[in-house]
Every structure is written in C-alpha cells, then in structure tokens.
Amino acid sequence: MNSNLSATLQTLNKSFIVIGYGNDLRSDDGIGPRVAQEVEAWGVPNVKSLALHQLTPEIADTIKDVDGVIFVDACQLPDVQEVQVLTIEAEETGKSMTHNVDPRSLLALSQTLYNSHPHAWCINVPAVNFEMGETLSPVAEQGVFQALEKIDFILRQQTHH
C-alpha cells in the first residue's frame, strides 16, 4: 500500500469498508477474513475492514454511511480459476434474513431501512481446501495477493470519480 492512495482518499473524503467473510478454521474458507486483516494493516484512514465468520443483517447498519463496500469471499467453483471482481447491486434474494445473508441482500436491506446503499463490489477468490485447519493453500495465498491488488485498484479508481 503506498502513501499516495492514503493521501488521495483523505483529500476526497470518500469512505470504504472491506468485508472479508468465511471460517478461518476451515483452511481456504479463511480467505475473506485474511484479506480484511491485510487491508486493516494498510492503515488508510478512510478505509475500514471487517473480518467476519458470516454476513448478518446487522451489517446493513454498518454499510449505510460509506461510499463503497467491497465483499471478499472464498469461491469453490470449477469455472472460477482466477480472482473475480463483480460490481453488484441491491437484490432481494428471497432468503430469510437470519443466516447466510449474501452481499446483494445486505445492499437491499440497507436500501429498505435507510433509503441508501453504497457502491458495491464482490471479490471471489478461488479456493481448493476447506478441511479443518488455519493454513491457506498455495492457490488461496496467491488469490489473497491478487484480491489485495484488486482492492487497491478499486480504491484508486474510485478516487477519480
């Protein structure tokens, strides 16, 4: 993380939150929390991060006042071989708002409760090992690095809008 980004974000007074979620006791499922912890270590004043086990409805209150939110999660799909960045919109999923809330439904809940929601991105990081353990596979480690690069890019891009 270079100081240029920090200075630019302070100047433009935009705020961002990176929410990494997953179970860090299930090997690669801990990708999201690991990315959130790394972003926190950057120490950029207008960029906060949350490392969570899972998304919950209460997070709608956390995201209502930020300009942008970036969700990061492990992804175990055969067609996902590299880190994906998707711009997402609020969308009712029809799921109950008790467990396993997804990013789109959180945006929709923020819109419903507070009449606003931030710009949002979802970063899916390839994962191959979900066995018990706290160590990431080499695939996941590389994905964490790439996810951090993508977050840096998003933040830089948003400072120019």
CSV table of C-alpha atoms in Angstrom, one decimal:
chain,number,residue,atom,x,y,z
A,1,MET,CA,0.0,0.0,0.0
A,2,ASN,CA,1.6,3.3,-0.9
A,3,SER,CA,1.0,6.6,0.7
A,4,ASN,CA,-0.3,8.1,-2.5
A,5,LEU,CA,-3.6,6.2,-2.1
A,6,SER,CA,-3.9,7.2,1.6
A,7,ALA,CA,-3.4,10.9,0.7
A,8,THR,CA,-5.8,10.7,-2.2
A,9,LEU,CA,-8.6,9.1,-0.1
A,10,GLN,CA,-8.1,11.6,2.7
A,11,THR,CA,-8.4,14.5,0.2
A,12,LEU,CA,-11.5,13.3,-1.5
A,13,ASN,CA,-13.1,12.3,1.8
A,14,LYS,CA,-14.7,9.1,0.5
A,15,SER,CA,-15.1,6.2,2.8
A,16,PHE,CA,-14.8,2.5,2.1
A,17,ILE,CA,-15.2,-0.7,4.0
A,18,VAL,CA,-13.8,-4.1,3.1
A,19,ILE,CA,-15.8,-7.0,4.5
A,20,GLY,CA,-14.0,-10.4,4.3
A,21,TYR,CA,-16.1,-13.3,5.5
A,22,GLY,CA,-15.5,-17.0,5.9
A,23,ASN,CA,-14.4,-19.5,8.5
A,24,ASP,CA,-10.7,-19.1,9.2
A,25,LEU,CA,-10.6,-22.5,10.9
A,26,ARG,CA,-11.6,-24.2,7.5
A,27,SER,CA,-8.3,-23.5,5.6
A,28,ASP,CA,-9.1,-21.6,2.4
A,29,ASP,CA,-12.5,-20.5,3.7
A,30,GLY,CA,-10.5,-18.0,5.7
A,31,ILE,CA,-9.5,-16.1,2.6
A,32,GLY,CA,-12.0,-13.3,3.2
A,33,PRO,CA,-11.0,-12.6,6.8
A,34,ARG,CA,-7.3,-12.8,5.8
A,35,VAL,CA,-7.8,-10.1,3.1
A,36,ALA,CA,-9.8,-7.9,5.6
A,37,GLN,CA,-6.9,-8.1,8.1
A,38,GLU,CA,-4.4,-7.2,5.5
A,39,VAL,CA,-6.4,-4.2,4.4
A,40,GLU,CA,-6.7,-3.1,8.0
A,41,ALA,CA,-2.9,-3.3,8.3
A,42,TRP,CA,-2.6,-0.7,5.4
A,43,GLY,CA,-3.8,1.9,7.9
A,44,VAL,CA,-5.6,4.0,5.4
A,45,PRO,CA,-7.9,6.4,7.4
A,46,ASN,CA,-11.0,6.3,5.2
A,47,VAL,CA,-10.8,2.5,4.6
A,48,LYS,CA,-12.1,0.2,7.3
A,49,SER,CA,-12.3,-3.5,7.3
A,50,LEU,CA,-14.3,-6.2,8.9
A,51,ALA,CA,-13.2,-9.9,9.2
A,52,LEU,CA,-16.4,-11.9,9.8
A,53,HIS,CA,-17.4,-15.5,10.1
A,54,GLN,CA,-20.5,-14.8,8.1
A,55,LEU,CA,-22.7,-11.9,6.9
A,56,THR,CA,-25.6,-10.9,9.1
A,57,PRO,CA,-28.4,-8.4,8.7
A,58,GLU,CA,-26.8,-6.1,11.2
A,59,ILE,CA,-24.1,-5.2,8.7
A,60,ALA,CA,-26.7,-3.2,6.8
A,61,ASP,CA,-26.3,-0.6,9.5
A,62,THR,CA,-22.5,-0.7,9.1
A,63,ILE,CA,-22.5,-0.1,5.4
A,64,LYS,CA,-25.3,2.6,5.2
A,65,ASP,CA,-22.9,5.5,5.5
A,66,VAL,CA,-19.9,4.5,3.4
A,67,ASP,CA,-19.3,5.4,-0.2
A,68,GLY,CA,-18.2,1.9,-1.2
A,69,VAL,CA,-18.2,-1.6,0.2
A,70,ILE,CA,-16.0,-4.5,-1.1
A,71,PHE,CA,-17.1,-8.0,-0.1
A,72,VAL,CA,-14.4,-10.7,-0.2
A,73,ASP,CA,-15.1,-14.4,-0.1
A,74,ALA,CA,-13.6,-17.8,-1.0
A,75,CYS,CA,-15.1,-19.4,-4.0
A,76,GLN,CA,-15.0,-23.1,-4.9
A,77,LEU,CA,-16.5,-23.3,-8.4
A,78,PRO,CA,-14.9,-25.3,-11.2
A,79,ASP,CA,-15.2,-22.3,-13.6
A,80,VAL,CA,-13.6,-19.8,-11.3
A,81,GLN,CA,-9.8,-20.2,-11.7
A,82,GLU,CA,-8.8,-16.6,-11.0
A,83,VAL,CA,-9.9,-13.8,-8.8
A,84,GLN,CA,-13.2,-12.3,-10.0
A,85,VAL,CA,-14.4,-8.7,-9.3
A,86,LEU,CA,-18.1,-8.1,-9.8
A,87,THR,CA,-20.0,-4.9,-9.4
A,88,ILE,CA,-23.1,-5.8,-7.5
A,89,GLU,CA,-26.5,-4.1,-7.0
A,90,ALA,CA,-29.1,-4.5,-4.3
A,91,GLU,CA,-31.3,-7.5,-4.9
A,92,GLU,CA,-33.9,-9.3,-2.8
A,93,THR,CA,-32.9,-13.0,-2.7
A,94,GLY,CA,-36.0,-14.3,-1.0
A,95,LYS,CA,-33.8,-15.9,1.6
A,96,SER,CA,-34.7,-15.4,5.3
A,97,MET,CA,-32.6,-12.7,6.9
A,98,THR,CA,-31.3,-14.8,9.7
A,99,HIS,CA,-28.3,-16.8,8.5
A,100,ASN,CA,-26.2,-16.9,5.3
A,101,VAL,CA,-27.1,-13.4,4.2
A,102,ASP,CA,-25.5,-12.6,0.9
A,103,PRO,CA,-24.0,-9.2,-0.2
A,104,ARG,CA,-26.9,-8.3,-2.6
A,105,SER,CA,-29.5,-8.9,0.1
A,106,LEU,CA,-27.5,-6.7,2.5
A,107,LEU,CA,-27.5,-3.9,0.0
A,108,ALA,CA,-31.3,-4.3,-0.4
A,109,LEU,CA,-31.8,-4.3,3.3
A,110,SER,CA,-29.7,-1.1,3.6
A,111,GLN,CA,-31.8,0.4,0.9
A,112,THR,CA,-35.1,-0.6,2.6
A,113,LEU,CA,-34.1,0.5,6.1
A,114,TYR,CA,-32.0,3.6,5.3
A,115,ASN,CA,-33.1,4.6,1.8
A,116,SER,CA,-29.5,4.3,0.6
A,117,HIS,CA,-26.7,1.8,-0.1
A,118,PRO,CA,-23.1,2.2,-1.1
A,119,HIS,CA,-21.5,1.3,-4.4
A,120,ALA,CA,-20.5,-2.4,-4.0
A,121,TRP,CA,-18.2,-5.0,-5.4
A,122,CYS,CA,-17.8,-8.7,-4.7
A,123,ILE,CA,-14.4,-10.3,-5.0
A,124,ASN,CA,-14.5,-14.1,-5.4
A,125,VAL,CA,-11.2,-15.8,-4.6
A,126,PRO,CA,-10.5,-19.3,-5.9
A,127,ALA,CA,-10.2,-21.9,-3.1
A,128,VAL,CA,-9.5,-25.6,-3.1
A,129,ASN,CA,-9.1,-26.7,0.5
A,130,PHE,CA,-12.0,-26.5,3.0
A,131,GLU,CA,-10.6,-29.1,5.5
A,132,MET,CA,-10.1,-28.2,9.2
A,133,GLY,CA,-7.0,-26.1,9.5
A,134,GLU,CA,-5.7,-22.5,9.6
A,135,THR,CA,-3.3,-22.6,6.7
A,136,LEU,CA,-4.2,-21.4,3.3
A,137,SER,CA,-3.3,-23.5,0.2
A,138,PRO,CA,-0.9,-22.0,-2.3
A,139,VAL,CA,-3.8,-21.3,-4.6
A,140,ALA,CA,-5.6,-19.3,-1.8
A,141,GLU,CA,-2.4,-17.5,-0.9
A,142,GLN,CA,-2.0,-16.3,-4.5
A,143,GLY,CA,-5.6,-15.4,-4.5
A,144,VAL,CA,-5.2,-13.2,-1.4
A,145,PHE,CA,-2.4,-11.4,-3.0
A,146,GLN,CA,-4.4,-10.8,-6.2
A,147,ALA,CA,-7.5,-9.7,-4.2
A,148,LEU,CA,-5.4,-7.1,-2.4
A,149,GLU,CA,-4.2,-5.8,-5.8
A,150,LYS,CA,-7.8,-5.6,-7.0
A,151,ILE,CA,-8.9,-3.7,-3.9
A,152,ASP,CA,-6.0,-1.3,-4.3
A,153,PHE,CA,-7.1,-0.8,-7.9
A,154,ILE,CA,-10.8,-0.2,-7.0
A,155,LEU,CA,-9.9,2.3,-4.3
A,156,ARG,CA,-7.6,4.2,-6.7
A,157,GLN,CA,-10.3,4.1,-9.5
A,158,GLN,CA,-12.9,5.4,-7.1
A,159,THR,CA,-10.8,8.4,-6.0
A,160,HIS,CA,-11.0,9.7,-9.6
A,161,HIS,CA,-14.8,9.8,-9.6
